[in-house]
Amino acid sequence: MHRRAAPSGLTIYKMILTQCAVCATELGLSLGKKCGRCSTRYCGPECQVQHWKEGGHDKLCKLIKKAGGSEQYNANRKYAESVTIAAEACAEDTEGQTCYICTQALHWKTKEGLVRGCSCRGTSGFAHVSCLAEQAKILMGEAEENNLGEKAFIERWARWYTCSLCEQDYHGVVECALGWACWKTYVGRPETDMSRSNAIKQLGIALSSAKKYEDALSVQEAELSMELRLGAREVRILAAQNNLANTYTELGRLAEANRMLRNVYCGRLKLNGEEHQSTLRAALNYASTLSELQRFEETKLLMRTNLPVARRVSGESHELTLSMRANYARALYTDPAATLDDLREAVTTVEDLERTTRRVLGGAHPFMARIEQYLRNARAKLRAREAPPASETAAATAVPDSAVPASPSLADVASQFKEAVSLGNDTPSPRSA
Ligand SMILES: [Zn+2]
Ligand SMILES: [Zn+2]
Ligand SMILES: [Zn+2]
Ligand SMILES: [Zn+2]
C-alpha cells in the first residue's frame, strides 16, 4: 500500500513505517530524522516543518506520543480498521450469536461485532477479535513470565492464528485482523525481542494469506531487513526469505522469487541437510518457480534429486512426495522439448499419482482436481504427439496448469508453504548432523 494524502490532509501510512511521513522517501528501518516527541520519521527538517505546519502534525503529535510512538499508533489504527472490516464481513453469519469468551454480542469496551473465520460450525466459535487477541496475549504473557519453555511458547503462540476450539487456522479477514492484533501487542517492545520478531512475521503471513500481497510485501521486506540488521540466526533469515519470496511469486515477480528461493534451498541444504522437511519444502518451492519460468530441465533435475530423499524420509503417500512427483510430471509434459518417451513417462506418473492420491487423500480432496487436470493435459499432449493431425484439437482441450507448491497439508494447494513462527531454534534432522 502506498502512502497517500487523506482528505483531511493527514497521512495514511503504509504497513510498516519505512518512509518519510511527508514525501515518502524510503528510509529503511533506521534512517531519517525523528520527531523528538512522537518519533514520526522524516527525510529531513524541511519535511518535518511542513508536516507540522500543513500536515496536521501539530494536532496529531500528542495523540501519537500518547499511543506509544508512530509505529504503535499506526498499528493501532490498522488494527481498528481491520476489526471493523472483519466484523462487517462476518455480520450475516454472526447475527444473533454471542462471543464464547465474553458471552456478549457487542464487545463491552470497543463495541465491535462478532467474527468467525475458522472451521467451527453451528453455534460454535463466534468471538470478538479483541477477545481472541486478549486471550492470546494473556497466554503468551504467562509463558513468558513463568519461562515455560519453547514447546509452551510455540503452542501458545498458535492462538494468534489458530482457533482453540476447532484447532484450525483462521482465514481471510479474521486472520488479517488477528495479525494486526498481534503486531499491535508487541510492536512497542525492543527490536531484539523474540515476540516482536515473531509478531512482524505473523503479520506478514496473515496479510499474505488474506491475499493482501502488496501489504504483505512491505511488512516482509521490513522483517527481512530487520533480521539481517540484527544479525538474526540463519534459520530466521531463511524463513523470512521464504515467505517474502512467496509474496514475490504472488505479485508476479518470478525472477526475484526464484533467486531468493534458490538461496533458501541452498541455505537449508547447508543448515539442515537434505533429509530435513524444511529442505524438501524449500526444494519444492524453488521448483515451482523454476517451472513457472519455463526452466524445465532444472525443475526435473531438482525433483529427480529430491524425490528419492522424500520417499525415503517421508514415504510414498506423504504430501511432499506426492507434490514432487506432480511437479516432476508436469515439467516432463510441459517442456516444449519433451520427447515421446517423456510424455509417456508423464502420463504413467500422473496415472499412478492419481491412484495414490485417491487412496490417501480421497477423491474429494482439492489436490485431486489438480492431478486430474494434469492427467487430462498430459494425455492430450501424448495423443497429439502420437497422432500429429489431431494436435490442434488436443491442444485446445489442454487447460493451463500451474506447479504444485509445497503446501503444508495440501489442504489448500493454491497457497505456498509458509515458514511458521519459531523461536529460532531449529533442530537439524538427526541424520544430517
Ligand atoms: Zn521527506
Ligand atoms: Zn510528533
Ligand atoms: Zn468477546
Ligand atoms: Zn474454530
Coordinates of C-alpha atoms and ligand atoms in Angstrom, one line a residue:
M1 CA 0.0 0.0 0.0
H2 CA 1.4 3.4 -0.9
R3 CA 1.1 6.4 1.2
R4 CA -1.5 8.9 0.0
A5 CA -3.0 12.1 1.4
A6 CA -6.3 11.6 3.2
P7 CA -9.0 14.2 2.6
S8 CA -8.2 15.9 5.9
G9 CA -4.6 16.4 4.7
L10 CA -3.4 13.9 7.2
T11 CA -1.3 10.9 6.2
I12 CA -2.4 7.4 5.7
Y13 CA 0.7 5.3 6.3
K14 CA 1.9 2.2 4.7
M15 CA 2.0 -1.0 6.7
I16 CA 5.3 -0.6 8.5
L17 CA 6.6 2.9 8.6
T18 CA 9.8 2.9 6.5
Q19 CA 9.2 6.1 4.6
C20 CA 9.3 9.9 5.3
A21 CA 5.8 10.8 6.5
V22 CA 5.6 13.6 4.0
C23 CA 7.4 12.8 0.8
A24 CA 7.6 9.0 1.1
T25 CA 11.3 8.9 0.6
E26 CA 12.4 5.4 1.6
L27 CA 14.2 5.5 4.9
G28 CA 14.6 1.8 5.6
L29 CA 14.1 0.9 9.2
S30 CA 16.5 3.3 10.9
L31 CA 17.5 6.3 8.7
G32 CA 15.9 9.8 8.8
K33 CA 15.0 12.4 11.3
K34 CA 12.6 11.6 14.1
C35 CA 10.1 13.9 15.7
G36 CA 11.5 14.3 19.2
R37 CA 8.2 13.7 20.9
C38 CA 6.3 11.0 18.9
S39 CA 9.2 9.5 16.8
T40 CA 7.4 10.0 13.4
R41 CA 10.2 9.9 10.8
Y42 CA 11.1 12.3 8.1
C43 CA 13.8 12.5 5.4
G44 CA 14.9 15.8 6.9
P45 CA 14.0 19.1 8.7
E46 CA 12.1 20.5 5.7
C47 CA 9.6 17.7 5.6
Q48 CA 9.3 17.8 9.3
V49 CA 8.4 21.5 9.4
Q50 CA 6.0 21.1 6.5
H51 CA 4.3 18.2 8.3
W52 CA 3.9 20.3 11.5
K53 CA 2.6 23.4 9.7
E54 CA 0.4 21.9 6.9
G55 CA 0.2 18.2 7.5
G56 CA -1.7 18.3 10.8
H57 CA 1.2 17.0 12.8
D58 CA 0.7 19.9 15.4
K59 CA -2.6 18.3 16.3
L60 CA -1.6 14.6 15.9
C61 CA 1.8 14.7 17.6
K62 CA 0.4 14.4 21.1
L63 CA -2.0 11.6 20.2
I64 CA 0.8 9.6 18.5
K65 CA 3.1 10.2 21.5
K66 CA 0.3 9.1 23.9
A67 CA -0.3 5.9 21.8
G68 CA 3.4 5.0 22.2
G69 CA 5.0 6.4 19.1
S70 CA 4.3 6.4 15.4
E71 CA 4.7 2.7 14.7
Q72 CA 2.3 1.8 17.6
Y73 CA -0.1 4.5 16.5
N74 CA -0.1 3.1 13.0
A75 CA -0.6 -0.5 14.2
N76 CA -3.5 0.6 16.4
R77 CA -5.2 2.3 13.5
K78 CA -4.6 -0.6 11.2
Y79 CA -5.9 -3.0 13.8
A80 CA -9.1 -0.9 14.4
E81 CA -9.7 -0.8 10.6
S82 CA -9.2 -4.5 10.2
V83 CA -11.5 -5.4 13.1
T84 CA -14.3 -3.2 11.5
I85 CA -13.7 -4.9 8.2
A86 CA -13.8 -8.4 9.7
A87 CA -16.9 -7.8 11.8
E88 CA -18.7 -6.3 8.8
A89 CA -17.7 -9.3 6.6
C90 CA -19.0 -11.7 9.3
A91 CA -22.1 -9.7 10.2
E92 CA -24.6 -12.1 8.4
D93 CA -23.0 -15.2 9.8
T94 CA -22.8 -14.0 13.4
E95 CA -26.3 -12.5 13.6
G96 CA -28.0 -13.3 16.9
Q97 CA -24.8 -15.0 18.3
T98 CA -22.7 -14.2 21.3
C99 CA -18.9 -14.3 22.0
Y100 CA -17.7 -17.6 23.5
I101 CA -15.2 -15.7 25.5
C102 CA -17.0 -12.7 27.0
T103 CA -20.6 -14.1 26.3
Q104 CA -21.8 -10.8 24.9
A105 CA -22.9 -9.9 21.4
L106 CA -21.3 -6.4 21.4
H107 CA -17.9 -6.0 23.0
W108 CA -18.3 -4.1 26.3
K109 CA -15.5 -1.7 25.6
T110 CA -14.9 -1.4 21.8
K111 CA -18.5 -2.1 20.7
E112 CA -17.1 -4.3 17.9
G113 CA -19.2 -7.0 16.4
L114 CA -18.5 -10.7 16.3
V115 CA -16.4 -12.7 13.8
R116 CA -15.9 -16.3 12.9
G117 CA -13.2 -17.3 10.4
C118 CA -12.2 -20.9 11.3
S119 CA -13.7 -24.3 10.8
C120 CA -16.2 -24.1 13.7
R121 CA -19.7 -24.8 12.6
G122 CA -23.2 -24.4 14.2
T123 CA -23.3 -22.1 17.1
S124 CA -19.6 -22.7 18.0
G125 CA -16.7 -20.4 17.5
F126 CA -18.2 -16.9 17.5
A127 CA -16.0 -14.3 19.1
H128 CA -14.7 -10.7 19.2
V129 CA -11.3 -10.2 17.6
S130 CA -10.4 -8.2 20.8
C131 CA -11.3 -11.2 23.0
L132 CA -9.3 -13.6 20.9
A133 CA -6.4 -11.2 21.0
E134 CA -6.7 -10.7 24.7
Q135 CA -6.7 -14.5 25.2
A136 CA -3.6 -15.0 23.1
K137 CA -1.8 -12.1 24.8
I138 CA -2.6 -13.5 28.3
L139 CA -1.5 -17.0 27.4
M140 CA 1.8 -15.7 25.9
G141 CA 2.3 -13.4 28.9
E142 CA 2.1 -16.3 31.3
A143 CA 4.5 -18.4 29.2
E144 CA 7.0 -15.5 29.2
E145 CA 6.6 -14.7 32.9
N146 CA 7.0 -18.2 34.0
N147 CA 9.5 -19.2 31.4
L148 CA 7.5 -22.2 30.3
G149 CA 9.9 -23.2 27.6
E150 CA 9.9 -23.5 23.8
K151 CA 7.1 -26.0 23.5
A152 CA 4.7 -23.9 25.5
F153 CA 5.7 -20.8 23.6
I154 CA 5.0 -22.3 20.2
E155 CA 1.7 -23.9 21.4
R156 CA 0.5 -20.7 22.9
W157 CA 1.8 -18.5 20.1
A158 CA -0.6 -20.6 17.8
R159 CA -3.5 -18.7 19.5
W160 CA -2.6 -15.8 17.2
Y161 CA -3.6 -17.8 14.1
T162 CA -5.4 -20.9 15.2
C163 CA -8.8 -21.4 16.8
S164 CA -8.6 -23.0 20.2
L165 CA -12.0 -24.8 19.6
C166 CA -11.6 -26.4 16.2
E167 CA -7.8 -26.2 16.1
Q168 CA -7.9 -24.9 12.5
D169 CA -6.2 -21.8 11.2
Y170 CA -8.2 -18.6 10.9
H171 CA -8.5 -17.4 7.4
G172 CA -9.2 -14.2 5.4
V173 CA -10.3 -11.1 7.2
V174 CA -10.3 -12.7 10.6
E175 CA -6.7 -13.9 10.2
C176 CA -5.8 -10.5 9.0
A177 CA -7.3 -8.7 12.0
L178 CA -5.5 -11.1 14.3
G179 CA -2.3 -10.4 12.5
W180 CA -2.7 -6.7 13.3
A181 CA -3.7 -7.5 16.8
C182 CA -0.5 -9.5 17.3
W183 CA 1.7 -6.8 15.8
K184 CA -0.1 -4.1 17.9
T185 CA 0.6 -6.2 21.0
Y186 CA 4.4 -6.5 20.6
V187 CA 5.4 -3.6 18.4
G188 CA 6.3 -1.4 21.4
R189 CA 9.0 -3.9 22.6
P190 CA 12.7 -3.6 21.7
E191 CA 13.6 -4.8 18.2
T192 CA 15.6 -7.7 19.7
D193 CA 12.6 -9.1 21.5
M194 CA 11.6 -12.5 20.1
S195 CA 7.9 -11.9 20.3
R196 CA 8.2 -8.7 18.4
S197 CA 10.1 -10.5 15.7
N198 CA 7.6 -13.3 15.6
A199 CA 4.8 -10.7 15.5
I200 CA 6.1 -9.0 12.4
K201 CA 6.4 -12.4 10.8
Q202 CA 2.8 -13.3 11.9
L203 CA 1.5 -10.1 10.4
G204 CA 3.3 -10.8 7.1
I205 CA 1.8 -14.3 6.9
A206 CA -1.7 -13.1 7.8
L207 CA -1.6 -10.4 5.2
S208 CA -0.4 -12.7 2.5
S209 CA -3.0 -15.4 3.5
A210 CA -5.7 -12.8 3.2
K211 CA -4.3 -12.1 -0.3
K212 CA -3.1 -8.6 0.6
Y213 CA 0.1 -9.1 -1.2
E214 CA 1.3 -5.5 -1.6
D215 CA 0.8 -5.0 2.2
A216 CA 2.5 -8.3 2.9
L217 CA 5.4 -7.3 0.8
S218 CA 6.2 -4.1 2.7
V219 CA 5.9 -6.0 6.0
Q220 CA 8.0 -8.9 4.9
E221 CA 10.7 -6.7 3.4
A222 CA 10.9 -4.8 6.7
E223 CA 11.0 -8.2 8.5
L224 CA 13.9 -9.4 6.4
S225 CA 16.0 -6.2 6.6
M226 CA 15.4 -6.2 10.4
E227 CA 16.6 -9.8 10.8
L228 CA 19.6 -9.1 8.7
R229 CA 20.5 -5.9 10.5
L230 CA 20.1 -7.6 13.9
G231 CA 22.3 -10.5 12.8
A232 CA 19.5 -13.0 13.4
R233 CA 20.1 -16.7 13.2
E234 CA 20.3 -18.2 9.8
V235 CA 17.1 -20.2 10.3
R236 CA 15.1 -17.0 10.9
I237 CA 16.6 -15.3 7.8
L238 CA 15.8 -18.3 5.6
A239 CA 12.2 -18.3 6.9
A240 CA 11.8 -14.6 6.2
Q241 CA 13.2 -15.0 2.7
N242 CA 11.0 -18.0 2.0
N243 CA 7.8 -16.0 3.0
L244 CA 8.9 -12.9 1.1
A245 CA 9.7 -15.0 -2.0
N246 CA 6.2 -16.5 -1.9
T247 CA 4.8 -13.0 -1.9
Y248 CA 7.0 -12.1 -4.8
T249 CA 5.6 -15.1 -6.7
E250 CA 2.0 -13.9 -5.9
L251 CA 2.9 -10.5 -7.3
G252 CA 4.3 -12.0 -10.5
R253 CA 7.8 -11.0 -9.6
L254 CA 9.0 -14.5 -10.5
A255 CA 12.7 -13.8 -11.2
E256 CA 13.2 -12.3 -7.8
A257 CA 11.2 -15.1 -6.1
N258 CA 13.3 -17.6 -7.9
R259 CA 16.6 -16.1 -6.9
M260 CA 15.5 -15.9 -3.3
L261 CA 14.1 -19.4 -3.2
R262 CA 17.3 -20.8 -4.7
N263 CA 19.1 -19.1 -1.8
V264 CA 16.7 -20.6 0.7
Y265 CA 17.1 -24.1 -0.7
C266 CA 20.9 -23.9 -0.7
G267 CA 20.8 -22.4 2.8
R268 CA 18.5 -25.1 4.1
L269 CA 20.7 -27.8 2.5
K270 CA 23.7 -26.5 4.3
L271 CA 22.0 -25.8 7.6
N272 CA 19.6 -28.8 7.9
G273 CA 20.9 -31.4 5.4
E274 CA 19.0 -33.0 2.5
E275 CA 16.6 -35.0 4.7
H276 CA 15.0 -32.2 6.7
Q277 CA 11.4 -31.4 5.9
S278 CA 12.3 -27.7 5.5
T279 CA 14.9 -28.5 2.9
L280 CA 12.4 -30.7 1.0
R281 CA 9.8 -28.0 1.1
A282 CA 12.4 -25.4 0.0
A283 CA 13.2 -27.6 -3.0
L284 CA 9.5 -27.7 -3.9
N285 CA 9.0 -24.0 -3.6
Y286 CA 12.1 -23.4 -5.7
A287 CA 11.0 -26.0 -8.3
S288 CA 7.6 -24.4 -8.6
T289 CA 9.2 -21.0 -9.6
L290 CA 11.6 -22.7 -12.0
S291 CA 8.7 -24.4 -13.6
E292 CA 6.8 -21.1 -13.9
L293 CA 9.9 -19.6 -15.5
Q294 CA 9.9 -22.5 -18.1
R295 CA 13.2 -23.8 -16.8
F296 CA 12.0 -27.4 -17.1
E297 CA 15.4 -29.1 -17.2
E298 CA 16.3 -27.6 -13.9
T299 CA 12.9 -28.4 -12.4
K300 CA 13.3 -32.0 -13.4
L301 CA 16.8 -32.3 -12.1
L302 CA 15.8 -30.8 -8.8
M303 CA 12.8 -33.1 -8.4
R304 CA 14.9 -36.1 -9.5
T305 CA 17.5 -35.3 -6.8
N306 CA 15.0 -34.7 -4.0
L307 CA 12.3 -37.3 -4.8
P308 CA 14.3 -40.4 -3.6
V309 CA 15.1 -38.5 -0.4
A310 CA 11.4 -37.6 0.2
R311 CA 10.4 -41.2 -0.5
R312 CA 12.9 -42.5 2.0
V313 CA 12.3 -40.0 4.7
S314 CA 8.5 -39.3 4.4
G315 CA 7.2 -42.3 2.4
E316 CA 5.3 -42.7 -0.8
S317 CA 2.0 -41.3 0.3
H318 CA 3.4 -38.2 2.0
E319 CA 2.3 -34.8 0.6
L320 CA 5.9 -33.8 -0.1
T321 CA 6.4 -36.9 -2.2
L322 CA 3.1 -36.5 -4.0
S323 CA 3.8 -32.8 -4.7
M324 CA 7.3 -33.6 -6.0
R325 CA 6.0 -36.3 -8.3
A326 CA 3.3 -34.0 -9.6
N327 CA 5.8 -31.2 -10.3
Y328 CA 8.1 -33.6 -12.0
A329 CA 5.4 -35.0 -14.3
R330 CA 4.2 -31.6 -15.1
A331 CA 7.7 -30.4 -16.1
L332 CA 8.0 -33.5 -18.2
Y333 CA 4.9 -32.9 -20.4
T334 CA 5.0 -29.0 -20.4
D335 CA 8.6 -28.9 -21.7
P336 CA 8.4 -28.0 -25.4
A337 CA 11.4 -30.2 -25.9
A338 CA 9.7 -33.2 -24.4
T339 CA 10.4 -36.5 -26.3
L340 CA 7.7 -39.1 -26.9
D341 CA 9.3 -41.1 -24.0
D342 CA 9.0 -38.1 -21.7
L343 CA 5.3 -37.8 -22.5
R344 CA 4.7 -41.4 -21.9
E345 CA 6.5 -41.2 -18.6
A346 CA 4.5 -38.2 -17.6
V347 CA 1.2 -40.0 -18.3
T348 CA 2.2 -43.1 -16.4
T349 CA 3.5 -41.0 -13.5
V350 CA 0.3 -38.9 -13.2
E351 CA -1.9 -42.0 -13.6
D352 CA -0.1 -43.6 -10.7
L353 CA -0.2 -40.4 -8.7
E354 CA -4.0 -40.2 -9.3
R355 CA -4.5 -43.7 -7.8
T356 CA -2.3 -42.9 -4.8
T357 CA -3.8 -39.5 -4.1
R358 CA -7.3 -41.0 -4.3
R359 CA -6.4 -43.7 -1.9
V360 CA -4.5 -41.5 0.5
L361 CA -6.4 -38.2 0.4
G362 CA -9.8 -39.3 -1.0
G363 CA -11.4 -38.3 -4.3
A364 CA -12.9 -35.1 -2.9
H365 CA -9.6 -33.6 -1.8
P366 CA -8.7 -30.3 -3.6
F367 CA -5.4 -31.8 -4.7
M368 CA -7.3 -34.4 -6.7
A369 CA -8.7 -31.7 -9.0
R370 CA -5.2 -30.6 -9.9
I371 CA -4.0 -34.1 -10.5
E372 CA -7.0 -34.8 -12.8
Q373 CA -6.2 -31.6 -14.7
Y374 CA -2.6 -32.7 -15.1
L375 CA -3.8 -36.1 -16.3
R376 CA -6.0 -34.6 -18.9
N377 CA -3.2 -32.3 -20.1
A378 CA -0.5 -35.0 -20.1
R379 CA -2.8 -37.3 -22.1
A380 CA -3.7 -34.6 -24.6
K381 CA 0.0 -33.9 -25.2
L382 CA 0.7 -37.5 -25.7
R383 CA -2.2 -38.0 -28.1
A384 CA -1.1 -35.0 -30.0
R385 CA 2.4 -36.4 -30.4
E386 CA 1.3 -39.9 -31.3
A387 CA -1.2 -38.7 -33.9
P388 CA 0.0 -35.4 -35.3
P389 CA -3.1 -34.5 -37.3
A390 CA -5.1 -34.4 -34.1
S391 CA -2.8 -32.0 -32.5
E392 CA -5.0 -28.9 -32.8
T393 CA -7.9 -30.5 -31.0
A394 CA -5.6 -31.9 -28.4
A395 CA -4.0 -28.5 -27.7
A396 CA -7.5 -27.0 -27.4
T397 CA -8.5 -29.3 -24.7
A398 CA -5.4 -28.6 -22.6
V399 CA -6.0 -26.2 -19.8
P400 CA -3.0 -24.3 -18.5
D401 CA -2.0 -25.7 -15.1
S402 CA 0.4 -24.4 -12.5
A403 CA 3.1 -26.1 -10.5
V404 CA 2.3 -27.6 -7.1
P405 CA 3.9 -25.6 -4.3
A406 CA 4.9 -27.1 -1.1
S407 CA 1.6 -26.7 0.7
P408 CA 2.0 -27.8 4.4
S409 CA -1.0 -30.1 4.3
L410 CA -2.2 -30.0 0.7
A411 CA -5.4 -28.7 2.1
D412 CA -5.0 -25.6 0.1
V413 CA -2.8 -26.5 -2.8
A414 CA -3.0 -22.9 -4.1
S415 CA -1.1 -21.4 -1.3
Q416 CA 2.5 -21.9 -0.8
F417 CA 4.3 -23.3 2.1
K418 CA 4.9 -20.6 4.7
E419 CA 7.6 -20.8 7.3
A420 CA 5.7 -20.5 10.5
V421 CA 6.8 -18.7 13.6
S422 CA 9.6 -20.3 15.5
L423 CA 11.8 -19.3 18.3
G424 CA 14.8 -19.6 16.0
N425 CA 16.0 -22.9 17.5
D426 CA 15.7 -25.2 14.6
T427 CA 16.8 -28.8 15.2
P428 CA 18.7 -30.2 12.3
S429 CA 17.5 -33.6 11.0
P430 CA 19.3 -36.3 13.0
R431 CA 20.8 -38.0 10.0
S432 CA 22.2 -34.8 8.5
A433 CA 24.0 -33.8 11.6
Ligands
ZN1 ZN 10.5 13.8 3.2
ZN2 ZN 5.5 14.3 16.6
ZN3 ZN -16.0 -11.2 23.4
ZN4 ZN -12.9 -22.7 15.3

